[in-house]
Amino acid sequence: MSAFRTRFAPSPTYYLHLGHAASALQVWRRAEEQGGEVLLRIEDIDTTRCRPEYTAAIYEDLAWLGLRWPQPVRVQSEHFADYAAVVETLTARGLTYRCFRSRAELAKLPDPLRPGAHSAREEAAYLEARAPFAWRLSLHACRAALGARWDALTFTERTPRGLHTRAAEPMKEGDIVLARKDSPSAYHVAATHDDAVQGVTDIIRGEDLIDAPHIQTLLQVLMDWPSLIYEHHPLLLDDDGQKLSKRQKSISLASLRADGMTADQVRARLGYK
Ligand code: GLU
């Protein structure tokens, strides 16, 4: 086996659909071409939306498609302490800031205080409603901390024409949320941390995440994690040219299977033998 290692990292917020199948088949095909391996990772950090039955369905659907992966599978909800430690490290270095509600959310709250016009209780409620609830990465502070290294941030992209070096522009993603008061990690921290600790070398995923390497490269440099090679494939569209959504129950793999479609038929429909 070569040093090539990639991963398929679904979020169990609903059943997988044909778009996930297309993505998974692409990931496993690339690993096969490169003589490498695919890890399966369950990205269930959003504890309000993820459900164990969807995780179980992911295992079932992927196995049904004929895909195999090494055990144990990394399940992100079992590693919140690791992600919190990353946020603490960045915070200790002065690279994060506490962030308040968005302007839209503030606009929905009761009127601003008029001095002397409210009880102590109302004042306390007003301030509590505006209390810090998330930690964001300060790109301004990162830029100051990295100095000349900021301008030299690059990542490698795999395209049909080969590997290309691209300048990373973290500003494209802005001051991303790293963690929230009620959730110790947001996507970029958990995914970039896990890619590093799992020894992932290559990422293959949908082009909805095409800007993610800009910020993930910055996190790698800040945390001294290895840089990766990124490939983003087009998303599968439905007959109307719309993105397939997990909410369209009709095209979940589970429902296709229940309707009698075989895994070979799904593979053939997506252009795989
Ligand atoms: N968990 C993400 C998703 O389901 C994928 C993240 C990634 O591949 O980096 O969209």
mmCIF file of N, CA, C and O and ligand atoms in Angstrom, residues 7-12 20 41 43 76 187 191 195 203-206 208-209 212 216 246, ligand 1:
data_model
loop_
_atom_site.group_PDB
_atom_site.id
_atom_site.type_symbol
_atom_site.label_atom_id
_atom_site.label_comp_id
_atom_site.label_asym_id
_atom_site.label_seq_id
_atom_site.Cartn_x
_atom_site.Cartn_y
_atom_site.Cartn_z
ATOM 1 N N ARG A 7 -10.134 9.924 3.118
ATOM 2 C CA ARG A 7 -11.245 9.585 4.016
ATOM 3 C C ARG A 7 -12.549 10.007 3.388
ATOM 4 O O ARG A 7 -12.612 10.897 2.544
ATOM 5 N N PHE A 8 -13.616 9.313 3.825
ATOM 6 C CA PHE A 8 -14.972 9.719 3.477
ATOM 7 C C PHE A 8 -15.594 10.104 4.812
ATOM 8 O O PHE A 8 -15.529 9.335 5.767
ATOM 9 N N ALA A 9 -16.147 11.327 4.883
ATOM 10 C CA ALA A 9 -16.488 11.874 6.202
ATOM 11 C C ALA A 9 -17.910 12.435 6.240
ATOM 12 O O ALA A 9 -18.109 13.641 6.387
ATOM 13 N N PRO A 10 -18.905 11.574 6.113
ATOM 14 C CA PRO A 10 -20.289 12.096 6.115
ATOM 15 C C PRO A 10 -20.749 12.561 7.493
ATOM 16 O O PRO A 10 -20.229 12.114 8.513
ATOM 17 N N SER A 11 -21.712 13.473 7.476
ATOM 18 C CA SER A 11 -22.363 13.923 8.714
ATOM 19 C C SER A 11 -23.719 13.219 8.802
ATOM 20 O O SER A 11 -24.530 13.348 7.884
ATOM 21 N N PRO A 12 -23.959 12.481 9.862
ATOM 22 C CA PRO A 12 -25.219 11.704 9.945
ATOM 23 C C PRO A 12 -26.412 12.557 10.355
ATOM 24 O O PRO A 12 -27.002 12.374 11.417
ATOM 25 N N HIS A 20 -24.165 11.349 -2.173
ATOM 26 C CA HIS A 20 -23.150 10.775 -1.281
ATOM 27 C C HIS A 20 -22.543 9.531 -1.905
ATOM 28 O O HIS A 20 -21.348 9.292 -1.783
ATOM 29 N N ARG A 41 -15.068 8.253 8.375
ATOM 30 C CA ARG A 41 -15.126 9.064 9.602
ATOM 31 C C ARG A 41 -16.545 9.612 9.751
ATOM 32 O O ARG A 41 -17.111 10.127 8.783
ATOM 33 N N GLU A 43 -18.804 12.410 11.046
ATOM 34 C CA GLU A 43 -18.682 13.797 11.506
ATOM 35 C C GLU A 43 -19.995 14.228 12.175
ATOM 36 O O GLU A 43 -20.836 14.895 11.575
ATOM 37 N N GLN A 76 -16.592 11.489 15.577
ATOM 38 C CA GLN A 76 -16.120 12.766 16.136
ATOM 39 C C GLN A 76 -16.725 13.111 17.493
ATOM 40 O O GLN A 76 -16.066 13.734 18.317
ATOM 41 N N TYR A 187 -16.996 22.669 12.426
ATOM 42 C CA TYR A 187 -16.481 21.789 11.382
ATOM 43 C C TYR A 187 -14.978 21.896 11.108
ATOM 44 O O TYR A 187 -14.257 20.888 11.106
ATOM 45 N N ALA A 191 -12.531 18.650 11.582
ATOM 46 C CA ALA A 191 -12.091 17.956 10.363
ATOM 47 C C ALA A 191 -10.577 18.098 10.160
ATOM 48 O O ALA A 191 -9.890 17.118 9.860
ATOM 49 N N ASP A 195 -7.973 15.018 10.233
ATOM 50 C CA ASP A 195 -7.155 14.684 9.058
ATOM 51 C C ASP A 195 -5.693 14.553 9.484
ATOM 52 O O ASP A 195 -4.973 13.669 9.018
ATOM 53 N N ILE A 203 -7.494 14.667 0.184
ATOM 54 C CA ILE A 203 -8.919 14.846 0.440
ATOM 55 C C ILE A 203 -9.650 14.866 -0.887
ATOM 56 O O ILE A 203 -9.231 15.568 -1.817
ATOM 57 N N ILE A 204 -10.715 14.095 -0.971
ATOM 58 C CA ILE A 204 -11.575 14.100 -2.155
ATOM 59 C C ILE A 204 -12.985 14.327 -1.616
ATOM 60 O O ILE A 204 -13.473 13.544 -0.796
ATOM 61 N N ARG A 205 -13.616 15.404 -2.028
ATOM 62 C CA ARG A 205 -14.962 15.713 -1.524
ATOM 63 C C ARG A 205 -15.664 16.632 -2.514
ATOM 64 O O ARG A 205 -15.066 17.084 -3.493
ATOM 65 N N GLY A 206 -16.905 16.934 -2.241
ATOM 66 C CA GLY A 206 -17.708 17.728 -3.167
ATOM 67 C C GLY A 206 -17.273 19.183 -3.226
ATOM 68 O O GLY A 206 -16.671 19.712 -2.284
ATOM 69 N N ASP A 208 -18.887 21.764 -2.908
ATOM 70 C CA ASP A 208 -19.494 22.698 -1.954
ATOM 71 C C ASP A 208 -18.455 23.122 -0.903
ATOM 72 O O ASP A 208 -18.622 24.147 -0.255
ATOM 73 N N LEU A 209 -17.391 22.342 -0.770
ATOM 74 C CA LEU A 209 -16.341 22.687 0.206
ATOM 75 C C LEU A 209 -15.078 23.198 -0.478
ATOM 76 O O LEU A 209 -13.985 23.135 0.086
ATOM 77 N N ALA A 212 -12.830 25.466 1.465
ATOM 78 C CA ALA A 212 -12.357 25.017 2.785
ATOM 79 C C ALA A 212 -10.823 24.931 2.885
ATOM 80 O O ALA A 212 -10.271 25.247 3.945
ATOM 81 N N GLN A 216 -8.376 25.697 6.081
ATOM 82 C CA GLN A 216 -7.793 24.483 6.684
ATOM 83 C C GLN A 216 -6.265 24.511 6.576
ATOM 84 O O GLN A 216 -5.561 24.036 7.465
ATOM 85 N N LYS A 246 -30.261 16.147 1.242
ATOM 86 C CA LYS A 246 -30.530 14.990 2.088
ATOM 87 C C LYS A 246 -32.002 14.933 2.473
ATOM 88 O O LYS A 246 -32.499 13.918 2.904
HETATM 89 N N1 GLU B 1 -18.887 16.167 6.989
HETATM 90 C C1 GLU B 1 -18.864 16.968 5.798
HETATM 91 C C2 GLU B 1 -20.139 16.750 5.019
HETATM 92 O O1 GLU B 1 -20.835 15.785 5.236
HETATM 93 C C3 GLU B 1 -17.691 16.640 4.883
HETATM 94 C C4 GLU B 1 -16.462 17.261 5.377
HETATM 95 C C5 GLU B 1 -15.203 17.001 4.565
HETATM 96 O O2 GLU B 1 -15.165 16.104 3.706
HETATM 97 O O3 GLU B 1 -14.231 17.696 4.843
HETATM 98 O O4 GLU B 1 -20.458 17.585 4.186
#
